[in-house]
Coordinates of N, CA and C and ligand atoms in Angstrom, one line a residue:
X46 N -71.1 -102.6 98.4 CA -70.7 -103.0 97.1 C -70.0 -104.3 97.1
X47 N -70.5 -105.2 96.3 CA -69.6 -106.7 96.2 C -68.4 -106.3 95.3
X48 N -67.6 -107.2 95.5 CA -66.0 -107.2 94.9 C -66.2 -107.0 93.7
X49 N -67.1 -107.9 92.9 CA -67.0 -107.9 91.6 C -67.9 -106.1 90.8
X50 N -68.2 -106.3 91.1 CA -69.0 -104.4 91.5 C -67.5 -103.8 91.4
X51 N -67.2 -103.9 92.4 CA -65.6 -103.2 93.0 C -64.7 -102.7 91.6
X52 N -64.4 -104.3 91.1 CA -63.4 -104.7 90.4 C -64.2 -103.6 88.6
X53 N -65.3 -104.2 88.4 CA -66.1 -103.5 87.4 C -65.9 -101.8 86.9
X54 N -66.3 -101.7 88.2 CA -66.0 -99.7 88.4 C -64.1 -99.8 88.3
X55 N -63.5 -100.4 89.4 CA -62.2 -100.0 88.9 C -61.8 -100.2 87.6
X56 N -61.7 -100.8 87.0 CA -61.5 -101.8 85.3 C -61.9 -100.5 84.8
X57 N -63.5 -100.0 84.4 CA -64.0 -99.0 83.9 C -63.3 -97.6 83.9
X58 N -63.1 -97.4 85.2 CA -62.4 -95.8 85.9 C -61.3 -95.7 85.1
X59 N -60.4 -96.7 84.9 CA -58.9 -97.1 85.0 C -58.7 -97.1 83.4
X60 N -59.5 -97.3 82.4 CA -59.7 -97.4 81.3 C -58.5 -96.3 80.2
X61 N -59.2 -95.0 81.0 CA -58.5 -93.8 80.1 C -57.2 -93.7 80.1
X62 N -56.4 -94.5 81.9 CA -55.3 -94.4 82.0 C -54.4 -95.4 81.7
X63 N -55.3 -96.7 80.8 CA -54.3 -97.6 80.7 C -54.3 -97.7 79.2
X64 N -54.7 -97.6 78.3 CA -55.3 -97.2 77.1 C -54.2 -96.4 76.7
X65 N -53.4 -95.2 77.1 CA -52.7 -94.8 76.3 C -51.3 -95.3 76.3
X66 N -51.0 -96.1 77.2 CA -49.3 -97.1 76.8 C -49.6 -97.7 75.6
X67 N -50.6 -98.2 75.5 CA -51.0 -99.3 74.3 C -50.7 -98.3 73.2
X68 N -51.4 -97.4 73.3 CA -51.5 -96.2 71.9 C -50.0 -95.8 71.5
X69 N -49.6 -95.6 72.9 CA -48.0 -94.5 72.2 C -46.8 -96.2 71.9
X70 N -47.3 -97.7 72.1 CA -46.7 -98.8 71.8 C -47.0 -98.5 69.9
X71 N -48.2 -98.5 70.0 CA -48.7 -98.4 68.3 C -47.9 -97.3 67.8
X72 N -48.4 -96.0 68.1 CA -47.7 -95.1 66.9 C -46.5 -94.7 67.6
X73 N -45.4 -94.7 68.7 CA -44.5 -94.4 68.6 C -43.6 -94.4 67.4
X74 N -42.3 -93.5 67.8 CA -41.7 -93.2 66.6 C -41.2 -91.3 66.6
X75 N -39.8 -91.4 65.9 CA -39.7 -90.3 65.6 C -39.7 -89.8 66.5
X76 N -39.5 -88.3 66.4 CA -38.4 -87.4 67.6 C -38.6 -88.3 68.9
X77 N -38.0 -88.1 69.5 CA -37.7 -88.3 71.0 C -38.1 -87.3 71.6
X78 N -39.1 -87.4 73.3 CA -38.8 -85.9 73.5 C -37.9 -85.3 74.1
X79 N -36.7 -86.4 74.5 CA -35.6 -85.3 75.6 C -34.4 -85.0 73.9
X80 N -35.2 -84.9 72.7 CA -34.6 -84.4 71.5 C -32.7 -85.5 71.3
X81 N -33.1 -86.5 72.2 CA -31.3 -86.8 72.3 C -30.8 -86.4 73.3
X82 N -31.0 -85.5 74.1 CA -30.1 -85.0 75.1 C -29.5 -86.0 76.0
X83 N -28.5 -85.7 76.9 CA -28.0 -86.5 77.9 C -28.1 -86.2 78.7
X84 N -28.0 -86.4 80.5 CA -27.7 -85.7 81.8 C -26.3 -87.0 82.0
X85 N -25.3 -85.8 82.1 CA -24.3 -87.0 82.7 C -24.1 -87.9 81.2
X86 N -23.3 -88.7 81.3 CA -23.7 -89.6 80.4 C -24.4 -90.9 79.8
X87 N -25.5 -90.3 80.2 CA -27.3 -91.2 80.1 C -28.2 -90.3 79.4
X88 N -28.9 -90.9 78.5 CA -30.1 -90.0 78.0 C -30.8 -89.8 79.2
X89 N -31.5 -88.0 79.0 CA -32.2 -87.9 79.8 C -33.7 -88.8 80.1
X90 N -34.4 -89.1 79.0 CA -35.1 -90.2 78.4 C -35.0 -91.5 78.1
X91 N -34.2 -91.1 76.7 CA -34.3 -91.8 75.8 C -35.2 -92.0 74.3
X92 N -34.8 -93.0 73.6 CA -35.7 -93.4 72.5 C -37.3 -93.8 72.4
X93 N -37.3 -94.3 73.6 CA -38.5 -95.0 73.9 C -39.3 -94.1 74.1
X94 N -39.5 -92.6 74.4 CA -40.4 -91.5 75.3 C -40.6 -90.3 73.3
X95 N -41.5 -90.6 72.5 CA -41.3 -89.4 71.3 C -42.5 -89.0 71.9
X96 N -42.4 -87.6 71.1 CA -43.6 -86.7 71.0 C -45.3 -87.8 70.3
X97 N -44.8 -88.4 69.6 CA -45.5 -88.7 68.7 C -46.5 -89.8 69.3
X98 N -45.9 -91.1 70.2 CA -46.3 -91.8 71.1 C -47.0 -91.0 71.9
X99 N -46.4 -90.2 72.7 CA -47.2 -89.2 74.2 C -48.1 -88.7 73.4
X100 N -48.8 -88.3 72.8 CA -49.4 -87.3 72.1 C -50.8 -88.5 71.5
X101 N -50.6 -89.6 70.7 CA -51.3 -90.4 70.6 C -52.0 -91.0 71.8
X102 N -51.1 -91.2 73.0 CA -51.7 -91.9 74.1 C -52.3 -91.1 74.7
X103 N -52.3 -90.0 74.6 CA -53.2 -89.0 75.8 C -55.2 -88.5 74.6
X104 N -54.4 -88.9 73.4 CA -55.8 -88.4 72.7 C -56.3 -90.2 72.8
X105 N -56.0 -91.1 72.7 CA -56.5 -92.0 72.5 C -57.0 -92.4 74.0
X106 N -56.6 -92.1 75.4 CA -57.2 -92.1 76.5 C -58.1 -91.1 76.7
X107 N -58.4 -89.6 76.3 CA -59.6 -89.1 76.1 C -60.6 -89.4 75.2
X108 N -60.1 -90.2 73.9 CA -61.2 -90.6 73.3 C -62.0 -91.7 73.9
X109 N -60.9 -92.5 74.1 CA -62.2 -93.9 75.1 C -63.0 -93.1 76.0
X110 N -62.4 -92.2 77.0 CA -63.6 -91.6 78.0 C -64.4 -91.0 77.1
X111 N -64.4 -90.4 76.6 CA -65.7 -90.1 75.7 C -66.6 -90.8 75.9
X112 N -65.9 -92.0 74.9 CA -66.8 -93.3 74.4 C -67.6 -93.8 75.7
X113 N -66.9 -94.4 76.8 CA -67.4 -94.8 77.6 C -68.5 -94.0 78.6
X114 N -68.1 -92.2 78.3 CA -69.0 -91.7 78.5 C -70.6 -92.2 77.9
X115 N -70.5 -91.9 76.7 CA -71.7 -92.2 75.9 C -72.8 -93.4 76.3
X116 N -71.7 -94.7 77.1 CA -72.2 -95.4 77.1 C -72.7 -95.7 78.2
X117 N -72.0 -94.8 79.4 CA -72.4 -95.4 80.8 C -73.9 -95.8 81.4
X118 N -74.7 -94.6 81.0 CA -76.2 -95.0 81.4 C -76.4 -96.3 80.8
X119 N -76.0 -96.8 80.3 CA -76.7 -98.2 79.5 C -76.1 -99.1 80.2
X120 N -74.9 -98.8 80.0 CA -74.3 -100.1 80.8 C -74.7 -100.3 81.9
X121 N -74.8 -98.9 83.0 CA -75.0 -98.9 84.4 C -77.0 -99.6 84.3
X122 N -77.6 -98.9 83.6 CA -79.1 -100.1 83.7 C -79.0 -101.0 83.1
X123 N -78.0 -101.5 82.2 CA -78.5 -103.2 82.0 C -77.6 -103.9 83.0
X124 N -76.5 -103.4 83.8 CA -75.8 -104.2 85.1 C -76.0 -104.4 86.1
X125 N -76.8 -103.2 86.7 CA -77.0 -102.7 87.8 C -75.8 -102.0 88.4
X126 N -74.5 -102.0 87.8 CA -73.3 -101.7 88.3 C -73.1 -100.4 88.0
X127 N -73.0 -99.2 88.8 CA -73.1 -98.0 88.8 C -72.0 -97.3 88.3
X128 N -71.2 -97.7 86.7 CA -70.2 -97.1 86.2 C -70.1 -95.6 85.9
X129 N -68.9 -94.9 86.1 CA -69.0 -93.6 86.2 C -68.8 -93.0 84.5
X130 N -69.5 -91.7 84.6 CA -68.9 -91.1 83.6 C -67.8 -90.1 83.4
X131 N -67.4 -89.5 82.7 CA -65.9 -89.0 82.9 C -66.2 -87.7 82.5
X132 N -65.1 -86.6 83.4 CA -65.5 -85.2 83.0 C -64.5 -85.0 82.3
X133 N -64.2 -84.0 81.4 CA -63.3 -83.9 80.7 C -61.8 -83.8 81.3
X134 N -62.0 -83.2 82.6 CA -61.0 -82.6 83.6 C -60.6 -84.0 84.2
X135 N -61.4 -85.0 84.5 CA -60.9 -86.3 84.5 C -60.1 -87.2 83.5
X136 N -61.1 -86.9 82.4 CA -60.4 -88.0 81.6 C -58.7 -87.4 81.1
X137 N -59.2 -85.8 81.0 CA -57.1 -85.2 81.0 C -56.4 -85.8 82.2
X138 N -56.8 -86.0 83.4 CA -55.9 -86.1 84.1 C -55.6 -88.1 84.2
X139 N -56.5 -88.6 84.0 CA -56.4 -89.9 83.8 C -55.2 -90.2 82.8
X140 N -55.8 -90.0 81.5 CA -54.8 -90.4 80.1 C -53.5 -89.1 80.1
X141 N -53.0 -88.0 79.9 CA -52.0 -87.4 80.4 C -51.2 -87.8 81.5
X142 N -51.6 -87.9 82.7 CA -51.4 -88.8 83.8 C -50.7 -90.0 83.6
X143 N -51.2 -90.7 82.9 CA -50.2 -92.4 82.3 C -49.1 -91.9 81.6
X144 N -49.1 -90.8 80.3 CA -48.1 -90.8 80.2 C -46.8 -90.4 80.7
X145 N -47.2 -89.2 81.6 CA -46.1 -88.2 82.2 C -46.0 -89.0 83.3
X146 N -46.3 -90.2 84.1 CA -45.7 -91.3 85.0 C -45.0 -92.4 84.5
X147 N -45.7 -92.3 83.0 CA -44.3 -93.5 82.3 C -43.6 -92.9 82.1
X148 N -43.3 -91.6 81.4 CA -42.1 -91.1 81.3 C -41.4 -90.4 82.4
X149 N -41.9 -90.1 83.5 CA -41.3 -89.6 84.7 C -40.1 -91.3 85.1
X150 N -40.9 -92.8 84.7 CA -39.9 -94.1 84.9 C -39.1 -93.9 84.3
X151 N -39.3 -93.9 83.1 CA -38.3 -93.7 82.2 C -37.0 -92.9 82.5
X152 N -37.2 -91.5 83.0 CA -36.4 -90.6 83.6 C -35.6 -91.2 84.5
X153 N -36.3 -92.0 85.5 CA -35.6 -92.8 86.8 C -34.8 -94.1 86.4
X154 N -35.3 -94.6 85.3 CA -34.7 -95.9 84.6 C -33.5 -95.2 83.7
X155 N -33.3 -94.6 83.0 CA -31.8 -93.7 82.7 C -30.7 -93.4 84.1
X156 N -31.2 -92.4 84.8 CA -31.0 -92.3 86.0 C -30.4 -93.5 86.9
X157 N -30.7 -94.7 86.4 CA -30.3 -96.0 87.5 C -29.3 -97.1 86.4
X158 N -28.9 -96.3 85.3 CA -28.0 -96.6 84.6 C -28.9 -97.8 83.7
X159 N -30.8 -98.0 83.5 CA -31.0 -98.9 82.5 C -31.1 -98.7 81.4
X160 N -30.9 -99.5 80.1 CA -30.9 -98.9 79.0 C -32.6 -98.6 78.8
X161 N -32.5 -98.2 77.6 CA -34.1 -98.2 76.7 C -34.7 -99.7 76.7
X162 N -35.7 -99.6 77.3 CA -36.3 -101.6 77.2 C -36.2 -101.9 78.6
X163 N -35.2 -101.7 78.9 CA -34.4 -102.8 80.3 C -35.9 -102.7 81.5
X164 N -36.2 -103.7 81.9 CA -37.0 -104.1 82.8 C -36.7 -103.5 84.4
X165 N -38.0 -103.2 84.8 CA -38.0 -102.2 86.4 C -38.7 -102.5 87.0
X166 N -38.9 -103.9 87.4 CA -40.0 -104.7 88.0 C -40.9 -103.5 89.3
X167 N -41.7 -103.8 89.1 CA -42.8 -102.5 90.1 C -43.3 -101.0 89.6
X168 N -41.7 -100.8 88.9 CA -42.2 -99.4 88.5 C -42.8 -99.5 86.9
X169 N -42.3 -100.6 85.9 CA -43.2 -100.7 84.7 C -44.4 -100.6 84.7
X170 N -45.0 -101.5 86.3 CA -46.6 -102.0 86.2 C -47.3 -100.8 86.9
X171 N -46.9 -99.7 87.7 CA -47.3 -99.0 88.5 C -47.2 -97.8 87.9
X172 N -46.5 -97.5 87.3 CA -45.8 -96.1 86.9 C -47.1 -95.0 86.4
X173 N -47.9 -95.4 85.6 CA -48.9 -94.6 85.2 C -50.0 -94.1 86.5
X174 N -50.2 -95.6 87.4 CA -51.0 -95.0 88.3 C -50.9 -94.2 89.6
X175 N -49.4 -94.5 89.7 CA -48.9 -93.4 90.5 C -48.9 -92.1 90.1
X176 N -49.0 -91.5 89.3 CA -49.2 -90.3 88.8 C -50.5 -90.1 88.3
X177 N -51.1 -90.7 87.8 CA -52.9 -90.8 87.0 C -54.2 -90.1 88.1
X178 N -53.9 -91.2 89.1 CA -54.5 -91.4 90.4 C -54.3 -90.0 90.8
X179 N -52.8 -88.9 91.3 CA -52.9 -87.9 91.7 C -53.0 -86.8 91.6
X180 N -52.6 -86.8 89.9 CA -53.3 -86.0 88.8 C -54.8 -85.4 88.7
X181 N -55.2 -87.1 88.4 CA -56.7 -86.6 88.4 C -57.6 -86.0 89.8
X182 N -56.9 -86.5 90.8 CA -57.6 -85.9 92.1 C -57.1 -84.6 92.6
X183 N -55.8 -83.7 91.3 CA -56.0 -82.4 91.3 C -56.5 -81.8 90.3
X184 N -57.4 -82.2 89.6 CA -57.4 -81.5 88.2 C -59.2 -81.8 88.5
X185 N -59.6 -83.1 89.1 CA -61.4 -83.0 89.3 C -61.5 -84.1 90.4
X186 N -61.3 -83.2 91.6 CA -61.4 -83.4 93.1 C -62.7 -84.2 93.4
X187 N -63.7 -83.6 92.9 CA -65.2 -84.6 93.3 C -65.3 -85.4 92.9
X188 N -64.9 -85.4 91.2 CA -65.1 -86.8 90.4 C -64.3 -87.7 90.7
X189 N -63.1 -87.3 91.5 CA -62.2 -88.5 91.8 C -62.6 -89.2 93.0
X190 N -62.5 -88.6 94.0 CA -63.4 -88.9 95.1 C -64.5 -89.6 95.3
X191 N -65.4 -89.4 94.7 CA -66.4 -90.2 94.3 C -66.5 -91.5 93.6
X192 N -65.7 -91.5 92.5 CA -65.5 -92.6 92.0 C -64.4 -93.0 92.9
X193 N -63.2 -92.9 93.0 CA -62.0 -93.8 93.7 C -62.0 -93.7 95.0
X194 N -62.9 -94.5 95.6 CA -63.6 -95.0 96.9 C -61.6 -95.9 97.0
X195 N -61.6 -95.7 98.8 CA -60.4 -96.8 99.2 C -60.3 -98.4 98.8
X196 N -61.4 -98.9 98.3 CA -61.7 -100.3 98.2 C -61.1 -100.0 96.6
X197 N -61.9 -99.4 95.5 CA -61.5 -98.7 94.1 C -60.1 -98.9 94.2
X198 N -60.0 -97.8 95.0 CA -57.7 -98.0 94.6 C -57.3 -99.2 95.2
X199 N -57.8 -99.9 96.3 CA -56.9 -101.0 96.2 C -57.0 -101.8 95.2
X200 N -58.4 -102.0 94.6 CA -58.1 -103.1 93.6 C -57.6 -102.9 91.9
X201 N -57.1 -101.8 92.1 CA -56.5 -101.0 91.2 C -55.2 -101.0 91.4
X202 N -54.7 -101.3 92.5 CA -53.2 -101.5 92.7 C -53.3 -103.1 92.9
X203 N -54.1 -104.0 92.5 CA -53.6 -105.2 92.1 C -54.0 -105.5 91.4
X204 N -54.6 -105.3 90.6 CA -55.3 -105.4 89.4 C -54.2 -105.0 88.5
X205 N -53.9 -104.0 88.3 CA -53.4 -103.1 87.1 C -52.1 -103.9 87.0
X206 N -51.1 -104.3 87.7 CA -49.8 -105.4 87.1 C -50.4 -106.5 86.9
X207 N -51.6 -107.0 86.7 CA -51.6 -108.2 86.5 C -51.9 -108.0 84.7
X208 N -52.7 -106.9 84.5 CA -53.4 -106.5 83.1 C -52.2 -106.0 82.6
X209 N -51.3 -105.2 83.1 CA -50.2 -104.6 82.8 C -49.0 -105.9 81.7
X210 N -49.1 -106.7 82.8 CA -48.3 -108.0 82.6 C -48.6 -108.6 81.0
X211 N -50.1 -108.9 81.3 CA -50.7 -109.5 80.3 C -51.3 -109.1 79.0
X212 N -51.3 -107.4 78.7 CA -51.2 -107.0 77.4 C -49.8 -106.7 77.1
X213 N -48.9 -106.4 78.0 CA -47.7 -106.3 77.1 C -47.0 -108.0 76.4
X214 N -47.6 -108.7 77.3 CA -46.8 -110.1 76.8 C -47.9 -110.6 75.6
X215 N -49.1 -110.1 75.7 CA -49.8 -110.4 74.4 C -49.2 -109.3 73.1
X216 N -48.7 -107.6 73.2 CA -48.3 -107.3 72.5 C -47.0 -107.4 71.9
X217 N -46.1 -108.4 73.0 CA -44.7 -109.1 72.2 C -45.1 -110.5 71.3
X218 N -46.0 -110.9 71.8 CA -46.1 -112.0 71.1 C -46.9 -111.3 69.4
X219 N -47.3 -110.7 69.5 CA -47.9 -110.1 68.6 C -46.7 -109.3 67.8
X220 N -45.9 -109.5 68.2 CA -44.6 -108.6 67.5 C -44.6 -106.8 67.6
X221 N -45.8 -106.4 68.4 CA -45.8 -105.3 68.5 C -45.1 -104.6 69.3
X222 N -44.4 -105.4 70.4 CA -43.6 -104.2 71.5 C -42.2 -105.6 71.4
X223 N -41.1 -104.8 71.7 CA -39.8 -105.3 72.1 C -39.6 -106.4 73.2
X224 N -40.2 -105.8 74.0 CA -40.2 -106.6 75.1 C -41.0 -107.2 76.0
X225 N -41.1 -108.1 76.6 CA -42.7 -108.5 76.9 C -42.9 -108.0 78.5
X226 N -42.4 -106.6 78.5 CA -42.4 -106.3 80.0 C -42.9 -104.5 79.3
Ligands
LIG457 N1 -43.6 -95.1 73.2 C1 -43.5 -93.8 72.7 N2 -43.7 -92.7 73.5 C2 -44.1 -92.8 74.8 C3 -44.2 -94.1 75.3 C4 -43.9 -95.2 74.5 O1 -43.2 -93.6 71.5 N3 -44.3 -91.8 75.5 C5 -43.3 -96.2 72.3 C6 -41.8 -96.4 72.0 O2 -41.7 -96.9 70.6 C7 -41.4 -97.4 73.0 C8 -42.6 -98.3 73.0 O3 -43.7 -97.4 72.9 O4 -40.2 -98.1 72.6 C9 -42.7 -99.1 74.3 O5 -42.9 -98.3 75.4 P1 -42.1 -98.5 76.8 O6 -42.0 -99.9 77.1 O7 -42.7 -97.5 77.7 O8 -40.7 -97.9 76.3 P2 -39.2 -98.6 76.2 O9 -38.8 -98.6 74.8 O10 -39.2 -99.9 77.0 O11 -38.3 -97.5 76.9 P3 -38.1 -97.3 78.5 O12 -36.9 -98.2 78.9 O13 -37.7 -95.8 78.5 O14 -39.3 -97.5 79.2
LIG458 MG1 -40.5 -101.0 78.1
LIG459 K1 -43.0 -98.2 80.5

């Protein structure tokens, strides 16, 4: 497989799980899920983690798999590039996956005394696929496997802070997120 092949399939795979930050950026809002609570005197959360965001981002990462299901045979014969399609058990573990690793940071970012916003260089840009990635390879073992070849994840662990980087600084400039991290 050439890199760019590589890079194609990772981009594609990676879709369901990056797709839902963007979504819970859009409709966030309203309750919180640690309800307000504290541990110590730190939200266990915070503001930034509602029901309403998590809940968007996990339907809006299964609906793109869908989509992209629908489309793979076409894309994969007009490419030649052999994009995968997504089992349902994948695409849950993909898009749930991104959120319960952003919010698992979040957890850790309270925890380390940062506010709501405050920047965590490594764990902003990684956070989803550290949990997405291990999720989905317990929820659909073959599909993961198959698709996330060792070449796949690495270029998925540099890949993903660079895209990470560059839609959130397009969605502050856009006035849609707080902060451009
Ligand atoms: N958001 C949400 N629910 C989520 C994730 C995000 O509602 N599960 C919304 C919130 O409005 C949040 C915004 O998306 O403020 C940006 O997300 P993020 O950068 O992850 O949150 P922060 O506000 O920076 O909070 P934290 O410091 O906890 O990451
Ligand atoms: Mg943030
Ligand atoms: K985050």
């Amino acid at each position: 497989m050439t890199l760019l092949e590589t890079i194609v399939i990772a981009f594609w795979a990676m879709l369901p799980a990056y797709v839902p930050n963007n979504a819970a950026v859009l409709a966030g809002g309203g309750r919180p899920i640690d309800g307000g609570r504290t541990w110590g005197d730190k939200r266990v959360l915070g503001d930034g983690k509602t029901w309403r965001g998590t809940a968007a981002g996990i339907v809006a990462g299964l609906a793109l798999a869908g989509f992209l299901t629908l489309f793979a045979a076409d894309v994969s014969a007009a490419t030649g590039i052999d994009v995968p399609e997504f089992t349902p058990r994948a695409a849950l573990g993909l898009a749930a996956g991104a959120m319960l690793g952003d919010i698992l940071a979040s957890f850790l970012k309270r925890r380390s005394g940062r506010q709501r916003g405050a920047m965590f260089p490594g764990l902003d840009q990684l956070d989803f696929v550290v949990v997405s990635l291990p999720l989905t390879a317990l929820l659909a073992s073959e599909w993961f496997f198959d698709v996330f070849t060792w070449e796949v994840v690495a270029v998925v662990v540099v890949l993903t802070p660079i895209l990470h980087v560059t839609t959130n600084m397009i969605a502050y400039k856009l006035g849609l997120k707080n902060e451009p991290w």
